[in-house]
């Protein structure tokens, strides 16, 4: 079945450690995105990528980094510079970046920094 | 990005229609109206989108006001599985790069 996978579902890390969240899609989509969601809030865009080896900052990129070495993969690293990393992280993809192509979301990774 | 306004919460009964309103008075001529919903502890899923005309799909209908300053998502016969947060989002047809999520409307369905 085609879709987006994120792993792990739950992740615990100590403060000051970098952590990388996985996102893989087999939908052959060009564009991929990372969002962050805090309790009771809407999603906020961290980074997005329209093609391999290219990505742009979203609204809250500070303290995060990404890579897009393969079309199907878009890992997100939460660095120790991120002040409040505990959140629900969602990855999405779409066929082609345009205003009318729907985004498909993964199940999310819930990160807790202790 | 143009802003949308939705009620924080709504409640309805199972098997009844639900009308979820969205105001977008600053919408531009090239903005598409998108609706997504998010079930508890899951990622959002696409529901429907439109530009000017009313739209129907297997999940819902979208009614767009003639002046496009508001729209209504219609669930024709709500089930318990429709309980979710519903987001109304405007996307620029001329190349916007992201979905801008507000706080959405939390829909509760009573059995």
PDB file of C-alpha atoms in Angstrom:
ATOM      1  CA  UNK A   1       0.000   0.000   0.000  1.00  0.00           C
ATOM      2  CA  UNK A   2       1.215   3.492  -0.765  1.00  0.00           C
ATOM      3  CA  UNK A   3       1.651   5.921   2.036  1.00  0.00           C
ATOM      4  CA  UNK A   4       3.869   7.836   4.420  1.00  0.00           C
ATOM      5  CA  UNK A   5       5.611   6.202   7.320  1.00  0.00           C
ATOM      6  CA  UNK A   6       7.118   7.930  10.298  1.00  0.00           C
ATOM      7  CA  UNK A   7       9.171   6.233  12.914  1.00  0.00           C
ATOM      8  CA  UNK A   8       9.195   5.866  15.765  1.00  0.00           C
ATOM      9  CA  UNK A   9       5.688   6.685  16.999  1.00  0.00           C
ATOM     10  CA  UNK A  10       7.004   7.777  20.413  1.00  0.00           C
ATOM     11  CA  UNK A  11      10.495   9.065  21.119  1.00  0.00           C
ATOM     12  CA  UNK A  12      12.130  10.093  24.363  1.00  0.00           C
ATOM     13  CA  UNK A  13      15.399  11.988  24.563  1.00  0.00           C
ATOM     14  CA  UNK A  14      17.427  13.744  27.170  1.00  0.00           C
ATOM     15  CA  UNK A  15      17.825  17.486  26.991  1.00  0.00           C
ATOM     16  CA  UNK A  16      20.836  18.547  24.932  1.00  0.00           C
ATOM     17  CA  UNK A  17      20.789  15.542  22.604  1.00  0.00           C
ATOM     18  CA  UNK A  18      20.153  15.775  18.898  1.00  0.00           C
ATOM     19  CA  UNK A  19      17.494  13.424  17.564  1.00  0.00           C
ATOM     20  CA  UNK A  20      16.505  12.481  14.007  1.00  0.00           C
ATOM     21  CA  UNK A  21      12.922  11.695  13.016  1.00  0.00           C
ATOM     22  CA  UNK A  22      12.361   9.477  10.015  1.00  0.00           C
ATOM     23  CA  UNK A  23       9.883  10.118   7.192  1.00  0.00           C
ATOM     24  CA  UNK A  24       9.541   7.864   4.157  1.00  0.00           C
ATOM     25  CA  UNK A  25       6.968   7.926   1.358  1.00  0.00           C
ATOM     26  CA  UNK A  26       6.340   5.524  -1.506  1.00  0.00           C
ATOM     27  CA  UNK A  27       3.812   7.712  -3.290  1.00  0.00           C
ATOM     28  CA  UNK A  28       6.390   9.054  -5.761  1.00  0.00           C
ATOM     29  CA  UNK A  29       5.637  12.560  -4.532  1.00  0.00           C
ATOM     30  CA  UNK A  30       8.007  15.390  -5.333  1.00  0.00           C
ATOM     31  CA  UNK A  31       7.219  17.645  -2.381  1.00  0.00           C
ATOM     32  CA  UNK A  32       7.654  16.796   1.295  1.00  0.00           C
ATOM     33  CA  UNK A  33       7.007  18.786   4.472  1.00  0.00           C
ATOM     34  CA  UNK A  34       7.614  18.767   8.203  1.00  0.00           C
ATOM     35  CA  UNK A  35       5.139  20.289  10.643  1.00  0.00           C
ATOM     36  CA  UNK A  36       5.116  20.675  14.387  1.00  0.00           C
ATOM     37  CA  UNK A  37       1.970  20.571  16.517  1.00  0.00           C
ATOM     38  CA  UNK A  38       1.721  21.650  20.154  1.00  0.00           C
ATOM     39  CA  UNK A  39      -1.231  20.609  22.355  1.00  0.00           C
ATOM     40  CA  UNK A  40      -4.483  22.264  21.326  1.00  0.00           C
ATOM     41  CA  UNK A  41      -2.817  24.127  18.472  1.00  0.00           C
ATOM     42  CA  UNK A  42      -2.792  23.919  14.707  1.00  0.00           C
ATOM     43  CA  UNK A  43       0.205  22.724  12.717  1.00  0.00           C
ATOM     44  CA  UNK A  44       3.203  24.956  11.999  1.00  0.00           C
ATOM     45  CA  UNK A  45       5.560  24.414   9.076  1.00  0.00           C
ATOM     46  CA  UNK A  46       9.196  23.685   9.914  1.00  0.00           C
ATOM     47  CA  UNK A  47      10.782  22.859   6.534  1.00  0.00           C
ATOM     48  CA  UNK A  48       9.639  21.776   3.097  1.00  0.00           C
ATOM     49  CA  UNK A  49      11.288  20.365   0.000  1.00  0.00           C
ATOM     50  CA  UNK A  50      10.052  20.500  -3.582  1.00  0.00           C
ATOM     51  CA  UNK A  51      12.759  18.355  -5.168  1.00  0.00           C
ATOM     52  CA  UNK A  52      15.713  16.211  -4.186  1.00  0.00           C
ATOM     53  CA  UNK A  53      18.696  18.116  -2.781  1.00  0.00           C
ATOM     54  CA  UNK A  54      16.627  21.252  -2.245  1.00  0.00           C
ATOM     55  CA  UNK A  55      14.645  22.484   0.758  1.00  0.00           C
ATOM     56  CA  UNK A  56      13.339  25.730   2.223  1.00  0.00           C
ATOM     57  CA  UNK A  57      12.724  26.993   5.731  1.00  0.00           C
ATOM     58  CA  UNK A  58       9.185  27.244   6.972  1.00  0.00           C
ATOM     59  CA  UNK A  59       7.867  29.445   9.762  1.00  0.00           C
ATOM     60  CA  UNK A  60       9.729  27.834  12.671  1.00  0.00           C
ATOM     61  CA  UNK A  61      12.966  26.385  11.252  1.00  0.00           C
ATOM     62  CA  UNK A  62      15.281  27.516  14.060  1.00  0.00           C
ATOM     63  CA  UNK A  63      16.783  24.575  15.909  1.00  0.00           C
ATOM     64  CA  UNK A  64      15.891  22.088  13.177  1.00  0.00           C
ATOM     65  CA  UNK A  65      17.707  20.710  10.138  1.00  0.00           C
ATOM     66  CA  UNK A  66      16.668  18.496   7.227  1.00  0.00           C
ATOM     67  CA  UNK A  67      18.141  16.694   4.226  1.00  0.00           C
ATOM     68  CA  UNK A  68      16.601  15.436   0.997  1.00  0.00           C
ATOM     69  CA  UNK A  69      19.111  13.063  -0.565  1.00  0.00           C
ATOM     70  CA  UNK A  70      16.437  10.738  -1.929  1.00  0.00           C
ATOM     71  CA  UNK A  71      12.994  11.471  -3.304  1.00  0.00           C
ATOM     72  CA  UNK A  72      11.296   9.129  -0.864  1.00  0.00           C
ATOM     73  CA  UNK A  73      13.035  10.271   2.313  1.00  0.00           C
ATOM     74  CA  UNK A  74      13.006  13.554   4.260  1.00  0.00           C
ATOM     75  CA  UNK A  75      14.514  13.119   7.752  1.00  0.00           C
ATOM     76  CA  UNK A  76      14.227  15.879  10.346  1.00  0.00           C
ATOM     77  CA  UNK A  77      16.887  16.485  12.992  1.00  0.00           C
ATOM     78  CA  UNK A  78      15.850  18.254  16.164  1.00  0.00           C
ATOM     79  CA  UNK A  79      19.021  19.837  17.497  1.00  0.00           C
ATOM     80  CA  UNK A  80      19.928  20.912  20.995  1.00  0.00           C
ATOM     81  CA  UNK A  81      19.411  24.501  19.826  1.00  0.00           C
ATOM     82  CA  UNK A  82      15.659  23.959  19.709  1.00  0.00           C
ATOM     83  CA  UNK A  83      14.401  25.500  22.948  1.00  0.00           C
ATOM     84  CA  UNK A  84      11.147  23.552  23.351  1.00  0.00           C
ATOM     85  CA  UNK A  85      11.409  20.384  21.289  1.00  0.00           C
ATOM     86  CA  UNK A  86       8.651  18.400  23.015  1.00  0.00           C
ATOM     87  CA  UNK A  87       5.831  18.235  20.458  1.00  0.00           C
ATOM     88  CA  UNK A  88       3.986  16.103  17.913  1.00  0.00           C
ATOM     89  CA  UNK A  89       5.869  16.061  14.589  1.00  0.00           C
ATOM     90  CA  UNK A  90       4.072  15.387  11.335  1.00  0.00           C
ATOM     91  CA  UNK A  91       5.526  14.673   7.925  1.00  0.00           C
ATOM     92  CA  UNK A  92       3.536  15.156   4.722  1.00  0.00           C
ATOM     93  CA  UNK A  93       4.007  14.843   0.983  1.00  0.00           C
ATOM     94  CA  UNK A  94       2.242  16.000  -2.151  1.00  0.00           C
ATOM     95  CA  UNK A  95       2.488  15.236  -5.857  1.00  0.00           C
ATOM     96  CA  UNK A  96       3.720  18.599  -6.885  1.00  0.00           C
ATOM     97  CA  UNK A  97       3.820  21.826  -5.011  1.00  0.00           C
ATOM     98  CA  UNK A  98       0.739  23.759  -6.031  1.00  0.00           C
ATOM     99  CA  UNK A  99      -2.223  25.187  -4.265  1.00  0.00           C
ATOM    100  CA  UNK A 100      -4.656  22.440  -5.225  1.00  0.00           C
ATOM    101  CA  UNK A 101      -2.723  19.251  -4.655  1.00  0.00           C
ATOM    102  CA  UNK A 102      -3.662  17.649  -1.386  1.00  0.00           C
ATOM    103  CA  UNK A 103      -1.026  16.860   1.176  1.00  0.00           C
ATOM    104  CA  UNK A 104      -0.878  13.348   2.591  1.00  0.00           C
ATOM    105  CA  UNK A 105       0.196  13.109   6.202  1.00  0.00           C
ATOM    106  CA  UNK A 106       2.012  10.420   8.109  1.00  0.00           C
ATOM    107  CA  UNK A 107       0.898   9.135  11.546  1.00  0.00           C
ATOM    108  CA  UNK A 108       3.306  11.443  13.381  1.00  0.00           C
ATOM    109  CA  UNK A 109       6.084  11.080  15.942  1.00  0.00           C
ATOM    110  CA  UNK A 110       5.503  12.281  19.482  1.00  0.00           C
ATOM    111  CA  UNK A 111       8.816  13.562  20.840  1.00  0.00           C
ATOM    112  CA  UNK A 112       9.317  14.083  24.547  1.00  0.00           C
ATOM    113  CA  UNK A 113      12.505  15.664  25.832  1.00  0.00           C
ATOM    114  CA  UNK A 114      13.190  14.893  29.469  1.00  0.00           C
TER     115      UNK A 114
ATOM    116  CA  UNK B   1      -1.498  34.384   4.019  1.00  0.00           C
ATOM    117  CA  UNK B   2      -5.178  35.242   4.100  1.00  0.00           C
ATOM    118  CA  UNK B   3      -6.778  34.420   7.437  1.00  0.00           C
ATOM    119  CA  UNK B   4      -9.727  32.179   8.216  1.00  0.00           C
ATOM    120  CA  UNK B   5     -12.034  32.284  11.237  1.00  0.00           C
ATOM    121  CA  UNK B   6     -13.807  29.199  12.563  1.00  0.00           C
ATOM    122  CA  UNK B   7     -15.776  28.476  15.725  1.00  0.00           C
ATOM    123  CA  UNK B   8     -13.662  26.762  18.368  1.00  0.00           C
ATOM    124  CA  UNK B   9     -16.098  23.897  18.813  1.00  0.00           C
ATOM    125  CA  UNK B  10     -19.365  22.457  17.575  1.00  0.00           C
ATOM    126  CA  UNK B  11     -21.540  19.578  18.610  1.00  0.00           C
ATOM    127  CA  UNK B  12     -23.975  17.454  16.653  1.00  0.00           C
ATOM    128  CA  UNK B  13     -25.823  14.174  16.833  1.00  0.00           C
ATOM    129  CA  UNK B  14     -25.085  11.001  14.991  1.00  0.00           C
ATOM    130  CA  UNK B  15     -26.844  10.585  11.629  1.00  0.00           C
ATOM    131  CA  UNK B  16     -27.690  14.281  11.427  1.00  0.00           C
ATOM    132  CA  UNK B  17     -26.155  16.772   8.973  1.00  0.00           C
ATOM    133  CA  UNK B  18     -23.380  19.040  10.207  1.00  0.00           C
ATOM    134  CA  UNK B  19     -22.582  22.467   8.817  1.00  0.00           C
ATOM    135  CA  UNK B  20     -19.122  23.763   9.700  1.00  0.00           C
ATOM    136  CA  UNK B  21     -18.689  27.473   8.892  1.00  0.00           C
ATOM    137  CA  UNK B  22     -15.543  29.318   7.888  1.00  0.00           C
ATOM    138  CA  UNK B  23     -15.114  33.045   7.343  1.00  0.00           C
ATOM    139  CA  UNK B  24     -12.395  34.337   5.048  1.00  0.00           C
ATOM    140  CA  UNK B  25     -13.246  37.948   4.343  1.00  0.00           C
ATOM    141  CA  UNK B  26      -9.752  38.800   3.021  1.00  0.00           C
ATOM    142  CA  UNK B  27      -9.698  35.987   0.451  1.00  0.00           C
ATOM    143  CA  UNK B  28      -8.076  36.910  -2.850  1.00  0.00           C
ATOM    144  CA  UNK B  29      -9.256  35.897  -6.303  1.00  0.00           C
ATOM    145  CA  UNK B  30      -6.607  33.190  -6.610  1.00  0.00           C
ATOM    146  CA  UNK B  31      -7.071  31.585  -3.177  1.00  0.00           C
ATOM    147  CA  UNK B  32      -8.395  28.048  -3.049  1.00  0.00           C
ATOM    148  CA  UNK B  33     -10.428  26.983   0.001  1.00  0.00           C
ATOM    149  CA  UNK B  34      -9.183  23.711   1.480  1.00  0.00           C
ATOM    150  CA  UNK B  35     -10.570  21.640   4.327  1.00  0.00           C
ATOM    151  CA  UNK B  36      -8.607  19.085   6.298  1.00  0.00           C
ATOM    152  CA  UNK B  37      -9.573  17.177   9.404  1.00  0.00           C
ATOM    153  CA  UNK B  38      -7.506  15.622  12.157  1.00  0.00           C
ATOM    154  CA  UNK B  39      -8.713  12.688  14.193  1.00  0.00           C
ATOM    155  CA  UNK B  40      -7.283  12.319  17.705  1.00  0.00           C
ATOM    156  CA  UNK B  41      -3.578  11.454  17.758  1.00  0.00           C
ATOM    157  CA  UNK B  42      -3.397  11.181  13.977  1.00  0.00           C
ATOM    158  CA  UNK B  43      -2.088  13.285  11.117  1.00  0.00           C
ATOM    159  CA  UNK B  44      -4.552  15.494   9.242  1.00  0.00           C
ATOM    160  CA  UNK B  45      -6.355  14.163   6.201  1.00  0.00           C
ATOM    161  CA  UNK B  46      -7.635  16.043   3.186  1.00  0.00           C
ATOM    162  CA  UNK B  47     -11.403  16.455   2.997  1.00  0.00           C
ATOM    163  CA  UNK B  48     -12.248  18.732   0.081  1.00  0.00           C
ATOM    164  CA  UNK B  49     -11.269  21.927  -1.706  1.00  0.00           C
ATOM    165  CA  UNK B  50     -12.849  24.473  -4.034  1.00  0.00           C
ATOM    166  CA  UNK B  51     -12.361  27.808  -5.729  1.00  0.00           C
ATOM    167  CA  UNK B  52     -15.729  29.310  -6.655  1.00  0.00           C
ATOM    168  CA  UNK B  53     -18.306  26.605  -7.280  1.00  0.00           C
ATOM    169  CA  UNK B  54     -19.793  24.249  -4.739  1.00  0.00           C
ATOM    170  CA  UNK B  55     -18.012  20.899  -4.626  1.00  0.00           C
ATOM    171  CA  UNK B  56     -19.072  17.405  -3.623  1.00  0.00           C
ATOM    172  CA  UNK B  57     -17.059  14.281  -2.928  1.00  0.00           C
ATOM    173  CA  UNK B  58     -17.585  11.038  -1.063  1.00  0.00           C
ATOM    174  CA  UNK B  59     -16.635  12.617   2.264  1.00  0.00           C
ATOM    175  CA  UNK B  60     -18.421  15.957   2.244  1.00  0.00           C
ATOM    176  CA  UNK B  61     -19.764  18.938   0.344  1.00  0.00           C
ATOM    177  CA  UNK B  62     -18.305  22.421   0.227  1.00  0.00           C
ATOM    178  CA  UNK B  63     -20.655  25.361  -0.193  1.00  0.00           C
ATOM    179  CA  UNK B  64     -18.913  28.616  -1.143  1.00  0.00           C
ATOM    180  CA  UNK B  65     -20.673  31.959  -0.785  1.00  0.00           C
ATOM    181  CA  UNK B  66     -21.127  33.978  -3.938  1.00  0.00           C
ATOM    182  CA  UNK B  67     -18.730  36.681  -2.707  1.00  0.00           C
ATOM    183  CA  UNK B  68     -16.318  33.921  -1.518  1.00  0.00           C
ATOM    184  CA  UNK B  69     -15.951  35.584   1.882  1.00  0.00           C
ATOM    185  CA  UNK B  70     -17.266  32.510   3.633  1.00  0.00           C
ATOM    186  CA  UNK B  71     -17.752  28.813   3.065  1.00  0.00           C
ATOM    187  CA  UNK B  72     -19.429  25.871   4.785  1.00  0.00           C
ATOM    188  CA  UNK B  73     -18.279  22.286   5.005  1.00  0.00           C
ATOM    189  CA  UNK B  74     -21.273  19.968   5.051  1.00  0.00           C
ATOM    190  CA  UNK B  75     -21.193  16.448   6.442  1.00  0.00           C
ATOM    191  CA  UNK B  76     -24.469  15.028   5.242  1.00  0.00           C
ATOM    192  CA  UNK B  77     -24.912  12.325   7.833  1.00  0.00           C
ATOM    193  CA  UNK B  78     -22.451  12.488  10.710  1.00  0.00           C
ATOM    194  CA  UNK B  79     -21.052   9.344  12.278  1.00  0.00           C
ATOM    195  CA  UNK B  80     -19.002   8.944  15.438  1.00  0.00           C
ATOM    196  CA  UNK B  81     -15.919   8.577  13.219  1.00  0.00           C
ATOM    197  CA  UNK B  82     -16.408  12.156  12.027  1.00  0.00           C
ATOM    198  CA  UNK B  83     -15.445  13.502  15.448  1.00  0.00           C
ATOM    199  CA  UNK B  84     -12.279  15.463  14.720  1.00  0.00           C
ATOM    200  CA  UNK B  85     -10.762  18.937  14.449  1.00  0.00           C
ATOM    201  CA  UNK B  86     -11.695  20.478  11.101  1.00  0.00           C
ATOM    202  CA  UNK B  87      -9.373  23.049   9.537  1.00  0.00           C
ATOM    203  CA  UNK B  88     -10.377  25.565   6.881  1.00  0.00           C
ATOM    204  CA  UNK B  89      -7.298  26.760   4.972  1.00  0.00           C
ATOM    205  CA  UNK B  90      -6.722  29.200   2.126  1.00  0.00           C
ATOM    206  CA  UNK B  91      -4.017  28.425  -0.409  1.00  0.00           C
ATOM    207  CA  UNK B  92      -2.863  30.864  -3.065  1.00  0.00           C
ATOM    208  CA  UNK B  93      -3.379  29.486  -6.535  1.00  0.00           C
ATOM    209  CA  UNK B  94      -0.283  31.287  -7.678  1.00  0.00           C
ATOM    210  CA  UNK B  95       2.228  29.139  -5.914  1.00  0.00           C
ATOM    211  CA  UNK B  96       1.777  29.134  -2.164  1.00  0.00           C
ATOM    212  CA  UNK B  97       4.183  26.705  -0.583  1.00  0.00           C
ATOM    213  CA  UNK B  98       2.444  25.636   2.561  1.00  0.00           C
ATOM    214  CA  UNK B  99      -0.710  24.906   4.461  1.00  0.00           C
ATOM    215  CA  UNK B 100      -1.324  27.439   7.232  1.00  0.00           C
ATOM    216  CA  UNK B 101      -3.337  25.773   9.963  1.00  0.00           C
ATOM    217  CA  UNK B 102      -5.382  27.798  12.427  1.00  0.00           C
ATOM    218  CA  UNK B 103      -6.880  26.217  15.519  1.00  0.00           C
ATOM    219  CA  UNK B 104      -9.803  24.713  13.626  1.00  0.00           C
ATOM    220  CA  UNK B 105     -13.215  23.595  14.888  1.00  0.00           C
ATOM    221  CA  UNK B 106     -13.397  20.662  17.264  1.00  0.00           C
ATOM    222  CA  UNK B 107     -16.472  18.662  16.241  1.00  0.00           C
ATOM    223  CA  UNK B 108     -18.113  16.408  18.812  1.00  0.00           C
ATOM    224  CA  UNK B 109     -20.654  13.832  17.663  1.00  0.00           C
ATOM    225  CA  UNK B 110     -23.157  12.572  20.196  1.00  0.00           C
ATOM    226  CA  UNK B 111     -24.486   9.020  19.805  1.00  0.00           C
TER     227      UNK B 111
END
